[in-house]
mmCIF file of C-alpha atoms in Angstrom:
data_model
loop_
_atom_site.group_PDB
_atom_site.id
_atom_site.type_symbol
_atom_site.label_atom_id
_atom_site.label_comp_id
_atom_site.label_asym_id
_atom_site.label_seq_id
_atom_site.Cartn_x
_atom_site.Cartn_y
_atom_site.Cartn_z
ATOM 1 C CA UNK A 1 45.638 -51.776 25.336
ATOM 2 C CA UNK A 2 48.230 -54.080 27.043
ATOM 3 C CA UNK A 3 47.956 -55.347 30.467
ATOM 4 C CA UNK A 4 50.479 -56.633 33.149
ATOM 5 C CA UNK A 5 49.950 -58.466 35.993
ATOM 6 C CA UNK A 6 53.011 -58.790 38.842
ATOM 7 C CA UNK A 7 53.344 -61.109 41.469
ATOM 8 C CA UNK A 8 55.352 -60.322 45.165
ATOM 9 C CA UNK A 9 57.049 -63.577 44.681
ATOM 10 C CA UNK A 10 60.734 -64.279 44.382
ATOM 11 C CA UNK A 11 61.374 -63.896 41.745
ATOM 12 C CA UNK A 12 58.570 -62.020 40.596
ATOM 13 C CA UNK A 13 56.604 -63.081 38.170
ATOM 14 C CA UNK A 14 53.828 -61.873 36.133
ATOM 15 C CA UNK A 15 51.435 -62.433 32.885
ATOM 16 C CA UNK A 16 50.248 -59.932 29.964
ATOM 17 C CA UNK A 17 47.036 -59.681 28.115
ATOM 18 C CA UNK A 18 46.312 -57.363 24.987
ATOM 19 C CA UNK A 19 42.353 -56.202 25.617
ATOM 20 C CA UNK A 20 40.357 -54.877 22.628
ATOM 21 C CA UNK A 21 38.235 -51.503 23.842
ATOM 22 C CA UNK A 22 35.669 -50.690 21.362
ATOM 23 C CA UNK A 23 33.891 -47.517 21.556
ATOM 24 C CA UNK A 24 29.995 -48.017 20.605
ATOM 25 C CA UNK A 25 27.545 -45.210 19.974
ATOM 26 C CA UNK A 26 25.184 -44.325 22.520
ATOM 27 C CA UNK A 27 22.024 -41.566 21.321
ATOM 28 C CA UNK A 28 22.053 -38.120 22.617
ATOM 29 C CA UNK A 29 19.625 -35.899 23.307
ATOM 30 C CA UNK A 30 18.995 -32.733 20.116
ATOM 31 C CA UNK A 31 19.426 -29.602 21.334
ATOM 32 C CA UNK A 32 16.600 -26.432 20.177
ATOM 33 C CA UNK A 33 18.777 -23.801 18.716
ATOM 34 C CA UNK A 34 16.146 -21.250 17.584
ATOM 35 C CA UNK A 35 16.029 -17.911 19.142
ATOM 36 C CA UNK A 36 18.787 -18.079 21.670
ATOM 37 C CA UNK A 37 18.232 -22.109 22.455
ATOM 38 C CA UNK A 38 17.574 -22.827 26.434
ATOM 39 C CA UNK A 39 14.398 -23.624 27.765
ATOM 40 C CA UNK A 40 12.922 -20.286 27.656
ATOM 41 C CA UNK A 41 12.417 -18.122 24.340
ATOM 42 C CA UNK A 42 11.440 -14.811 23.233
ATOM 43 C CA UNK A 43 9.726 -13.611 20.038
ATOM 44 C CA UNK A 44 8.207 -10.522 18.816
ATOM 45 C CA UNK A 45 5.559 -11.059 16.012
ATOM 46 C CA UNK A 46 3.710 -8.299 14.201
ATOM 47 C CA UNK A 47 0.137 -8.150 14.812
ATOM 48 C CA UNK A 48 -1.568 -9.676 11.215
ATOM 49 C CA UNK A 49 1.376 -11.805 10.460
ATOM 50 C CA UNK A 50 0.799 -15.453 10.326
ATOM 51 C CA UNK A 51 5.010 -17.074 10.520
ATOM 52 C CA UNK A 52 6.183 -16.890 14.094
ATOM 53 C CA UNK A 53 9.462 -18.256 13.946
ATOM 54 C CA UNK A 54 11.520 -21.102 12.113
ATOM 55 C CA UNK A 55 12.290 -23.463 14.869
ATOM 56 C CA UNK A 56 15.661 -24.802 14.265
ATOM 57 C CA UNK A 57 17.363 -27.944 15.990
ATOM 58 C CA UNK A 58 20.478 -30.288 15.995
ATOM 59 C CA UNK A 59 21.276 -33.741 16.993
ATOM 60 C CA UNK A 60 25.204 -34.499 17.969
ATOM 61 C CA UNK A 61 24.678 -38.141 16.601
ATOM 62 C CA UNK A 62 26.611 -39.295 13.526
ATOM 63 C CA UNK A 63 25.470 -40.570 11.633
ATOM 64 C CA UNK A 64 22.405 -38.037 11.508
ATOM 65 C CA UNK A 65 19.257 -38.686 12.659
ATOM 66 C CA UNK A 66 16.035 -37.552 11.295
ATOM 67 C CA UNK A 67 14.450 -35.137 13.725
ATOM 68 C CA UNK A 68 10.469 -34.284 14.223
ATOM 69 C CA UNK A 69 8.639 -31.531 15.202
ATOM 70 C CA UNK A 70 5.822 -31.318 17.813
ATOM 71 C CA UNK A 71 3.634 -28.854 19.409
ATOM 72 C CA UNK A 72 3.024 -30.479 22.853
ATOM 73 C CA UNK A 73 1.610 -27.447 24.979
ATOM 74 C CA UNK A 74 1.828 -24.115 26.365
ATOM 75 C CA UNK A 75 -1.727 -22.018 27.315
ATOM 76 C CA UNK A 76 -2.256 -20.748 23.675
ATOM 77 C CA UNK A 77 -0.957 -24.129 21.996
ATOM 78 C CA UNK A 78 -4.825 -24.801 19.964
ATOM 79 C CA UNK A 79 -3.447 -21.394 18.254
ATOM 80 C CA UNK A 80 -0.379 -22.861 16.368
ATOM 81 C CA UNK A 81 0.292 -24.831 13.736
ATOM 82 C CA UNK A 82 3.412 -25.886 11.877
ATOM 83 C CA UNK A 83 4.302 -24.900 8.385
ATOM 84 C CA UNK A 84 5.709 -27.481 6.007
ATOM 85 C CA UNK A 85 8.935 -29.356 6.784
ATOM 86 C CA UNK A 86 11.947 -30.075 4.079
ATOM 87 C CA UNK A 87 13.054 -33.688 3.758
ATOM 88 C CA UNK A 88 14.842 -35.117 6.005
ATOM 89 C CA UNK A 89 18.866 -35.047 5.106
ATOM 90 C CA UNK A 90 20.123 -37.110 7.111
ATOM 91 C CA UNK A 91 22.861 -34.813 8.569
ATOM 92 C CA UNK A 92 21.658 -34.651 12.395
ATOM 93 C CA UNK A 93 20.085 -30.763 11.644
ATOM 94 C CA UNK A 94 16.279 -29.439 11.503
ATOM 95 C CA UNK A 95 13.975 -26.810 10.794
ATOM 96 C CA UNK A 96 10.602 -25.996 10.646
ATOM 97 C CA UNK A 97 8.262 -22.762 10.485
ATOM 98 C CA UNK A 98 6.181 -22.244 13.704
ATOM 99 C CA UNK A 99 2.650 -20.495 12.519
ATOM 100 C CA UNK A 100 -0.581 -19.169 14.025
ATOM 101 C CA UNK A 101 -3.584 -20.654 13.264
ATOM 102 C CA UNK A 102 -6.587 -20.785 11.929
ATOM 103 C CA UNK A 103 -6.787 -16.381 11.973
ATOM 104 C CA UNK A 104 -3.837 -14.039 12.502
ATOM 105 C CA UNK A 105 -3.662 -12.196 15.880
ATOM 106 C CA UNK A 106 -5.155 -8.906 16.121
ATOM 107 C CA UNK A 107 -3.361 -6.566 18.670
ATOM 108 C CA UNK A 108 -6.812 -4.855 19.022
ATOM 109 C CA UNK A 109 -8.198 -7.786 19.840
ATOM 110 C CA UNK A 110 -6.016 -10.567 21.812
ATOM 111 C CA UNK A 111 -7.121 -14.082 21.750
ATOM 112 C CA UNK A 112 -4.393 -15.531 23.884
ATOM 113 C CA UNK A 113 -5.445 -17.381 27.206
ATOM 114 C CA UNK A 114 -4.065 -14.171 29.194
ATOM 115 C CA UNK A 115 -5.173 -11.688 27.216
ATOM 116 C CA UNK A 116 -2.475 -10.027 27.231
ATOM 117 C CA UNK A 117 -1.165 -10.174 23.308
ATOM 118 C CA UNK A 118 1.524 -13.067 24.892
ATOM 119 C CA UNK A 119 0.592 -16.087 23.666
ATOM 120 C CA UNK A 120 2.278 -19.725 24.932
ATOM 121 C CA UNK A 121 3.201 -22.555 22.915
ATOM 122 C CA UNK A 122 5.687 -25.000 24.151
ATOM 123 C CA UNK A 123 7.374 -27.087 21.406
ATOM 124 C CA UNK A 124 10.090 -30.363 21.207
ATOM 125 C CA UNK A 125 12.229 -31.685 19.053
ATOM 126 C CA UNK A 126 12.754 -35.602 18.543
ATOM 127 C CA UNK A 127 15.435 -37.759 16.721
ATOM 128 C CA UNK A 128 14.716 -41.256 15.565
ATOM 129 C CA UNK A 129 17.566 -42.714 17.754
ATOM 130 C CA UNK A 130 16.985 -46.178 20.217
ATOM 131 C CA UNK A 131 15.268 -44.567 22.539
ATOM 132 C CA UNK A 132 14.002 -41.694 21.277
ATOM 133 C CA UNK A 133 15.593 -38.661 22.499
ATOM 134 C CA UNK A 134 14.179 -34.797 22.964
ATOM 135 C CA UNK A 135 14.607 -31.011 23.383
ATOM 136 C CA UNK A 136 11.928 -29.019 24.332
ATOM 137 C CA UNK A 137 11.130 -25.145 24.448
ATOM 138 C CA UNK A 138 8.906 -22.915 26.040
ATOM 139 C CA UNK A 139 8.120 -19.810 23.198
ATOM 140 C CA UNK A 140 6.585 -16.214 24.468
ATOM 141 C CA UNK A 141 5.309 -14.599 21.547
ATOM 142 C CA UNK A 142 4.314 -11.068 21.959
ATOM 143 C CA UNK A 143 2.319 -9.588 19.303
ATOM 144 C CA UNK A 144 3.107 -6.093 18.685
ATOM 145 C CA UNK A 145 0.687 -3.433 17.456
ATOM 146 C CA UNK A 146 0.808 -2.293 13.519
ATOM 147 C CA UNK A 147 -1.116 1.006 12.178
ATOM 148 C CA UNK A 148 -2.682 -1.279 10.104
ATOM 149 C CA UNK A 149 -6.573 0.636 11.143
ATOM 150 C CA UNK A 150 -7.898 3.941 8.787
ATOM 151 C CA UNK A 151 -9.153 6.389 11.002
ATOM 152 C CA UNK A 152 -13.197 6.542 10.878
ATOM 153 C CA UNK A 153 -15.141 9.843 10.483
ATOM 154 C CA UNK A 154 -18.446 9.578 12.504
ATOM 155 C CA UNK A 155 -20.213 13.198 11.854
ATOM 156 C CA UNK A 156 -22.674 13.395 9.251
ATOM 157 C CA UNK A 157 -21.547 14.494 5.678
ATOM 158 C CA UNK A 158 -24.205 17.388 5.310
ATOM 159 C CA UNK A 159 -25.184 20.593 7.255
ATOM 160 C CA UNK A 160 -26.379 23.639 7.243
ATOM 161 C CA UNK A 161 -25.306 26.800 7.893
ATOM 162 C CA UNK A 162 -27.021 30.316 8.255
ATOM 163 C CA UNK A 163 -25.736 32.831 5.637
ATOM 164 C CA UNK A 164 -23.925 36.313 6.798
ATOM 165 C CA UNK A 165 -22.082 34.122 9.328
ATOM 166 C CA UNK A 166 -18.305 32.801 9.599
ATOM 167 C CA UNK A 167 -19.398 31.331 13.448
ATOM 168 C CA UNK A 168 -18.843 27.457 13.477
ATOM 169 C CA UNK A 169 -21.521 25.470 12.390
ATOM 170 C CA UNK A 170 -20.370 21.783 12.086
ATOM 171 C CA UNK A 171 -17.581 19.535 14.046
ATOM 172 C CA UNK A 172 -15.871 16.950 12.030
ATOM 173 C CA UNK A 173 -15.196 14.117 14.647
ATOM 174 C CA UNK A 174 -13.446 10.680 13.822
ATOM 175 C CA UNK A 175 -11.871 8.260 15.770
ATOM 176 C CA UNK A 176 -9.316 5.390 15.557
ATOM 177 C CA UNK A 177 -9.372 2.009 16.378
ATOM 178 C CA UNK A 178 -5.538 2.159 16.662
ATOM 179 C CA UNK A 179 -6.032 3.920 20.081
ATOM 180 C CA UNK A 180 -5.444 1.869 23.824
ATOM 181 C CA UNK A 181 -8.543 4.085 24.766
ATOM 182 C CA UNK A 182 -10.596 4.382 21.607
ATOM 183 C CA UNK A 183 -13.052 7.524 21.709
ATOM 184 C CA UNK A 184 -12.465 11.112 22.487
ATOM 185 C CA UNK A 185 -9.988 11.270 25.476
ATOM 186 C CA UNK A 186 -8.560 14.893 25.617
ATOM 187 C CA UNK A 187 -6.026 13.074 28.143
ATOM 188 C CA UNK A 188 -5.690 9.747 26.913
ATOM 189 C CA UNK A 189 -2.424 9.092 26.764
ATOM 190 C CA UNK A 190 -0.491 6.580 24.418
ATOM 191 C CA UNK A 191 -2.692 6.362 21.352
ATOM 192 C CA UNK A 192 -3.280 7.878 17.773
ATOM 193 C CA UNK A 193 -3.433 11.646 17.545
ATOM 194 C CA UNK A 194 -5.676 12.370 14.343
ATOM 195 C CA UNK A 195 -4.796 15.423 11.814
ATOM 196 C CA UNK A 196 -7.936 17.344 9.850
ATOM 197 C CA UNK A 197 -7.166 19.097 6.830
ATOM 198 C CA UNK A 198 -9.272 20.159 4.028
ATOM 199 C CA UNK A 199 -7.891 18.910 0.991
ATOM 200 C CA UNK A 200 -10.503 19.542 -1.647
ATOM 201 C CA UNK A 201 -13.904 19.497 -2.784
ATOM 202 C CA UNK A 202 -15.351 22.334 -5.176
ATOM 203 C CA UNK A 203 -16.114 25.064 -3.333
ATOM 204 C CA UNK A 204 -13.345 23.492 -0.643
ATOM 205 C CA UNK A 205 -11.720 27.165 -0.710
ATOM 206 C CA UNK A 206 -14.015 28.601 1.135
ATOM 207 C CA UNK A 207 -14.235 26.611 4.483
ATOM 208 C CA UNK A 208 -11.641 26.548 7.140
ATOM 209 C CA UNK A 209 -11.457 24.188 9.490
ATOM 210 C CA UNK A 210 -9.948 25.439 13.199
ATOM 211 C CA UNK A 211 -9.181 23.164 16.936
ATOM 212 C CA UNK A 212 -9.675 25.146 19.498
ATOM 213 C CA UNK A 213 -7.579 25.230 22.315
ATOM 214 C CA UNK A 214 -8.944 22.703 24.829
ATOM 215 C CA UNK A 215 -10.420 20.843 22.021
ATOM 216 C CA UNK A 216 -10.343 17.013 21.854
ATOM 217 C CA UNK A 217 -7.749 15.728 19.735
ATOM 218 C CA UNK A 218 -11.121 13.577 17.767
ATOM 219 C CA UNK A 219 -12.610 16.187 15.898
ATOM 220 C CA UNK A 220 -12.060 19.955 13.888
ATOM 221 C CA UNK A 221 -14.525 22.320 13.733
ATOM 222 C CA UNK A 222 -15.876 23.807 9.951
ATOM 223 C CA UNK A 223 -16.408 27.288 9.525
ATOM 224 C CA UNK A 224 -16.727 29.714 6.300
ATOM 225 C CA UNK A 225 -13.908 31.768 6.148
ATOM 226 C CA UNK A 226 -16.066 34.921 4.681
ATOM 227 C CA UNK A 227 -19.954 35.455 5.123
ATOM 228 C CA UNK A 228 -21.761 33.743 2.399
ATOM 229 C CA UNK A 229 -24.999 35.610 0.885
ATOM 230 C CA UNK A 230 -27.886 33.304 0.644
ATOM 231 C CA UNK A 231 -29.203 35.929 -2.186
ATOM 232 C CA UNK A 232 -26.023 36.325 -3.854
ATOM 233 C CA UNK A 233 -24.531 32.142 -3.942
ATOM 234 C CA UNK A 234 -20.820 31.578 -4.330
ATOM 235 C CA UNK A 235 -20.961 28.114 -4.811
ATOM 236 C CA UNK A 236 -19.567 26.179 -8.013
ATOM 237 C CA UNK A 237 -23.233 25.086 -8.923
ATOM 238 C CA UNK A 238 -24.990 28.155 -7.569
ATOM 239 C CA UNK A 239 -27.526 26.337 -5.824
ATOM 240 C CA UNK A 240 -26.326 26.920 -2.179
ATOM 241 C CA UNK A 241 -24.800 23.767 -1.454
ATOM 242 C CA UNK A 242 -21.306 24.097 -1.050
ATOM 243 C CA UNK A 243 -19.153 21.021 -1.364
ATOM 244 C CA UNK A 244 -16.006 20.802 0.856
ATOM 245 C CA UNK A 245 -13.601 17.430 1.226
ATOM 246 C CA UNK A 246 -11.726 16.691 4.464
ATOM 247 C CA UNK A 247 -9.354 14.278 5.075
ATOM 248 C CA UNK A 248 -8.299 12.809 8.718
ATOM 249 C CA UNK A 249 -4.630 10.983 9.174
ATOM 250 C CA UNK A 250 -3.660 9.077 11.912
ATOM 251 C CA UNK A 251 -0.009 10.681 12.838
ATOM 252 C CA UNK A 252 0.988 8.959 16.429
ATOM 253 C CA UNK A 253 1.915 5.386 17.419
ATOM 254 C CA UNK A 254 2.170 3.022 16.192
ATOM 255 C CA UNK A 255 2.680 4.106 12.248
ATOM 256 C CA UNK A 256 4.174 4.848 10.076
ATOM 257 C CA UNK A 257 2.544 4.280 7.838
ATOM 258 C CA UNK A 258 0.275 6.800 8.371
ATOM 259 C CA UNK A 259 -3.714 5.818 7.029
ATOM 260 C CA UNK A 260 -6.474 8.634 6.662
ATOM 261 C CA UNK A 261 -9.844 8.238 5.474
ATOM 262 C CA UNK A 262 -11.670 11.357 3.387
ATOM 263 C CA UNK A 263 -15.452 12.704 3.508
ATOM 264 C CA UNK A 264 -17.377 14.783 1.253
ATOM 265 C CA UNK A 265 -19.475 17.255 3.534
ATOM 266 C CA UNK A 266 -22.101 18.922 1.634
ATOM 267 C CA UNK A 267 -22.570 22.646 3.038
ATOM 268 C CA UNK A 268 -25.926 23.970 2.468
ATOM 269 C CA UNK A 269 -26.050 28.126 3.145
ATOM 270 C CA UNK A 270 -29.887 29.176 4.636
ATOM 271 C CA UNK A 271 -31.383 31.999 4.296
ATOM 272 C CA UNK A 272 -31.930 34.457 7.438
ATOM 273 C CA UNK A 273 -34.182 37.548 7.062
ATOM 274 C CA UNK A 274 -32.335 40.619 6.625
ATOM 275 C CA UNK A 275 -33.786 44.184 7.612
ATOM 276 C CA UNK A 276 -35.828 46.503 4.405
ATOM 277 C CA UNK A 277 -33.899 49.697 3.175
ATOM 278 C CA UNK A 278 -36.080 53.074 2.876
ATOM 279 C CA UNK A 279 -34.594 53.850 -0.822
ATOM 280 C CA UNK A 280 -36.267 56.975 -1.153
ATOM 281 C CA UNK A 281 -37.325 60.055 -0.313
ATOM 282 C CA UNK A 282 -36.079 61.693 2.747
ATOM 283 C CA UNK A 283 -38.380 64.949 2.338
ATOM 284 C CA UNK A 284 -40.781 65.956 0.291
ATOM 285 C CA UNK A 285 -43.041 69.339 -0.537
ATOM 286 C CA UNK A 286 -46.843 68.858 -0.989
ATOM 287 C CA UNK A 287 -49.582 71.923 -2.247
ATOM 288 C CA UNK A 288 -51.553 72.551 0.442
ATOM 289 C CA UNK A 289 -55.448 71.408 0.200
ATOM 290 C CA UNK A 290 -53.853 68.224 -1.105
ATOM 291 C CA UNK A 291 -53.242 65.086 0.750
ATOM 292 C CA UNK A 292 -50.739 62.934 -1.344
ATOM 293 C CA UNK A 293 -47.343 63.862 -0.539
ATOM 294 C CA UNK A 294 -44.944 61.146 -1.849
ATOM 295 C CA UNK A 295 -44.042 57.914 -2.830
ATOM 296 C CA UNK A 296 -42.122 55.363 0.043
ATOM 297 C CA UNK A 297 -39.956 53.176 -1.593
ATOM 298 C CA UNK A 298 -37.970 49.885 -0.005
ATOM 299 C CA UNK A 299 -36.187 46.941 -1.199
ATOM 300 C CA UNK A 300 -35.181 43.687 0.746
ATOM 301 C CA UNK A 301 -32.637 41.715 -0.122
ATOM 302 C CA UNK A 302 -34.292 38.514 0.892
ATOM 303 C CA UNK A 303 -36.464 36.207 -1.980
ATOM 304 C CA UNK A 304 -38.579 33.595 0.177
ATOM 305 C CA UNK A 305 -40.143 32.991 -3.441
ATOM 306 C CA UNK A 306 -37.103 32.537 -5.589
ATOM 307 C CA UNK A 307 -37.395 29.105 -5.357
ATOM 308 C CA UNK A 308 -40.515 29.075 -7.519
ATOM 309 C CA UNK A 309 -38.622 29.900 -10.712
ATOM 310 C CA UNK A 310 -39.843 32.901 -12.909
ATOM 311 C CA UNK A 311 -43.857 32.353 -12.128
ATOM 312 C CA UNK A 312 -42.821 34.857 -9.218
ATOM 313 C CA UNK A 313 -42.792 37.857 -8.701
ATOM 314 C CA UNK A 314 -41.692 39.358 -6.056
ATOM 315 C CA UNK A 315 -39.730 38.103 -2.895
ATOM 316 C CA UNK A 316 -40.499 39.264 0.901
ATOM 317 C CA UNK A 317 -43.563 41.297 0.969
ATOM 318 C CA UNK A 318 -43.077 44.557 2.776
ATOM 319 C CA UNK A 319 -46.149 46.388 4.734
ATOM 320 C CA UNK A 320 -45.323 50.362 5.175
ATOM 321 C CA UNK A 321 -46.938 52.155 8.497
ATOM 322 C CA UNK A 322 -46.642 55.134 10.331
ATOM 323 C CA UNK A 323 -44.306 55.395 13.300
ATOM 324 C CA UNK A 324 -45.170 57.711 16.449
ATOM 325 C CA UNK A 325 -41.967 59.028 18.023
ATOM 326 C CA UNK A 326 -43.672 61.116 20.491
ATOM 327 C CA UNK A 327 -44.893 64.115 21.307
ATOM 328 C CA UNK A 328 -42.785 66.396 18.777
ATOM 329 C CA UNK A 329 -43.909 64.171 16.143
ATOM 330 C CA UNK A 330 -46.073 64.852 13.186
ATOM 331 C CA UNK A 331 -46.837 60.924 12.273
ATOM 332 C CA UNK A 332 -50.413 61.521 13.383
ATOM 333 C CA UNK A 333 -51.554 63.532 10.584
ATOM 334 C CA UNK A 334 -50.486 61.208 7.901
ATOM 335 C CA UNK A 335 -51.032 58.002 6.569
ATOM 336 C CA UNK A 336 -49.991 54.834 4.509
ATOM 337 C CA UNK A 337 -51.901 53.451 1.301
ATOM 338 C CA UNK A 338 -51.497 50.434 -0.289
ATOM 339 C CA UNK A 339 -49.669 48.800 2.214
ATOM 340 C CA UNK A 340 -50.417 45.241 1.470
ATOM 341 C CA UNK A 341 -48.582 44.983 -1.415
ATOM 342 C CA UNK A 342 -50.834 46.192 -4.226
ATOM 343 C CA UNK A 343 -50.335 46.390 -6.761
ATOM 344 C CA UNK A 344 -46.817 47.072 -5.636
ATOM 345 C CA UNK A 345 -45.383 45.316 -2.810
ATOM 346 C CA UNK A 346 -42.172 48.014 -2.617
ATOM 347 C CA UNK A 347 -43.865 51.140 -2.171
ATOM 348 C CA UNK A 348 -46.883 52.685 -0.331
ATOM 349 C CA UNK A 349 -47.795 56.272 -0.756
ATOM 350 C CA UNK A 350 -47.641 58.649 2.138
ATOM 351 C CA UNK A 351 -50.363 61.149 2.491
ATOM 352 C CA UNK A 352 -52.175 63.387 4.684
ATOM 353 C CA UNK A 353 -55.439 62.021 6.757
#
């Protein structure tokens, strides 16, 4: 640039000078560009995920500088690490992968210093410029919860239930790690809702399983849907033990996906004592002077001694007596014989005293 200088002289005089300006480069600070830039940033992580974010930077400089990566703070800083960094280029950018270290978080179980499932790391950025130069930024990660927990059946897988009956005799019950307030919690609000089906086993088509109104949302209740006869077994093996599969699925937040564990619930039908029949007669006709008037006879459907195989004989033993029903009644006169079962346990004769 040319310069004049003018005296207030007469006349006026004055002088000129050419001055060379040269424009020298001065380093500038790189600026964070990753997840909005600014001081302040935001970033949602899955729970069980181990990349954060890629942490991204430029420098204004030309020519480019190199730029480095630090982790330099923040409460929950011991929990990061950074993933491996490309060459440097030369062309005044940067990036690098922000992880978690040395385990993944667990939304179930928060390790950050708040416990909260926000965890802190604050991070810079420096060039290689004369001085050294920086950006810094403060990161909020918040994990977020993934159905990433099978439900977990806690009832036993056998039981028992008294033949002739289609009354509830077993509650499936499960629970779910998945939920804020794990355990049953009729009005816990927020968490997994768990579904109980039956979904197989061999003699599955015979159980129902039924949630009463009122019930918790952690467990089903098992029930035949027709009587089962202890005498007369249904079951594929016909042994009494009835096999039945159920399945629980977790169906509310957070899924999908949706996870279910099964169980295979063995069913075993007892045997409750059922009431003799009087088979025969009703009446009878006798010869006088004689005291034998007839045979009783009686079955019963129950077998306490089938389990012995074909060494026995006979089931329940039955003992025949006389019944006074008052006054108008004739029982007096007569009697039962062989009413301990011998030699046959189903009939006693009936005679006159």
């Amino acid at each position: 640039v040319r310069v004049k200088a003018t005296d207030n002289g007469v006349p006026a005089l004055f002088d000129t000078q050419i001055i060379n300006i040269q424009v020298v480069d001065s380093n500038e600070n790189p600026v964070i560009t990753s997840d909005g830039g600014g001081d302040t940033a935001n970033v949602d992580v899955p729970e069980n995920t181990g990349l954060v974010t890629f942490v991204t930077a430029t420098d204004p400089d030309v020519p480019g500088q190199c730029l480095s990566f630090q982790i330099i703070g923040g409460a929950d800083a011991a929990l990061f690490t950074w993933g491996l960094q490309a060459a440097c280029a030369n062309d005044g950018t940067g990036l690098r992968p922000l992880r978690f270290k040395p385990t993944f978080p667990d939304f179930e179980n928060p390790t950050d210093a708040d416990g909260d499932n926000v965890y802190e790391v604050l991070v810079m950025v420096k060039d290689d410029g004369i001085p050294s130069l920086s950006d810094t930024q403060l990161i909020y990660v918040t994990i977020t919860d993934v159905n990433d927990e099978s439900p977990i059946i806690t009832s036993a897988d056998t039981a028992n239930a008294p033949e002739n009956s289609t009354a509830v005799f077993h509650t499936v019950t499960a629970t779910d790690l998945e939920a804020d307030c794990v355990g049953p919690a009729v009005d816990c609000t927020g968490v997994q809702t768990l579904k109980f089906e039956i979904v197989g086993g061999a003699d599955g088509a015979f159980f129902e399983l039924v949630n009463p109104a009122g019930s918790s949302p952690w467990s089903a209740d098992l029930k035949f849907i027709a009587p089962q006869d202890f005498e007369i077994p249904a079951d594929n093996n016909g042994n009494n033990k009835y096999r039945v599969r159920v399945r629980v699925t977790d169906v509310g937040p957070p899924g999908p996906p949706q996870l279910w564990v099964e169980q295979l619930i063995i069913v075993t039908v007892t045997d409750v004592n059922e009431a003799p029949e009087i088979t025969e007669p009703t009446s009878g006709d006798v010869d006088e002077n004689k005291r034998n008037v007839v045979w009783v006879y009686a079955v019963d459907e129950d077998a306490d001694c089938l389990a012995q195989g074909p060494a026995c004989t006979f089931g329940q033993q039955l003992v025949f007596s006389i019944v006074d029903n008052g006054a108008a009644d004739d029982g007096a006169l007569f009697e039962m014989v062989n009413t301990e079962g011998n030699p046959n346990p189903w009939r006693s004769r009936l005679r006159f005293k």
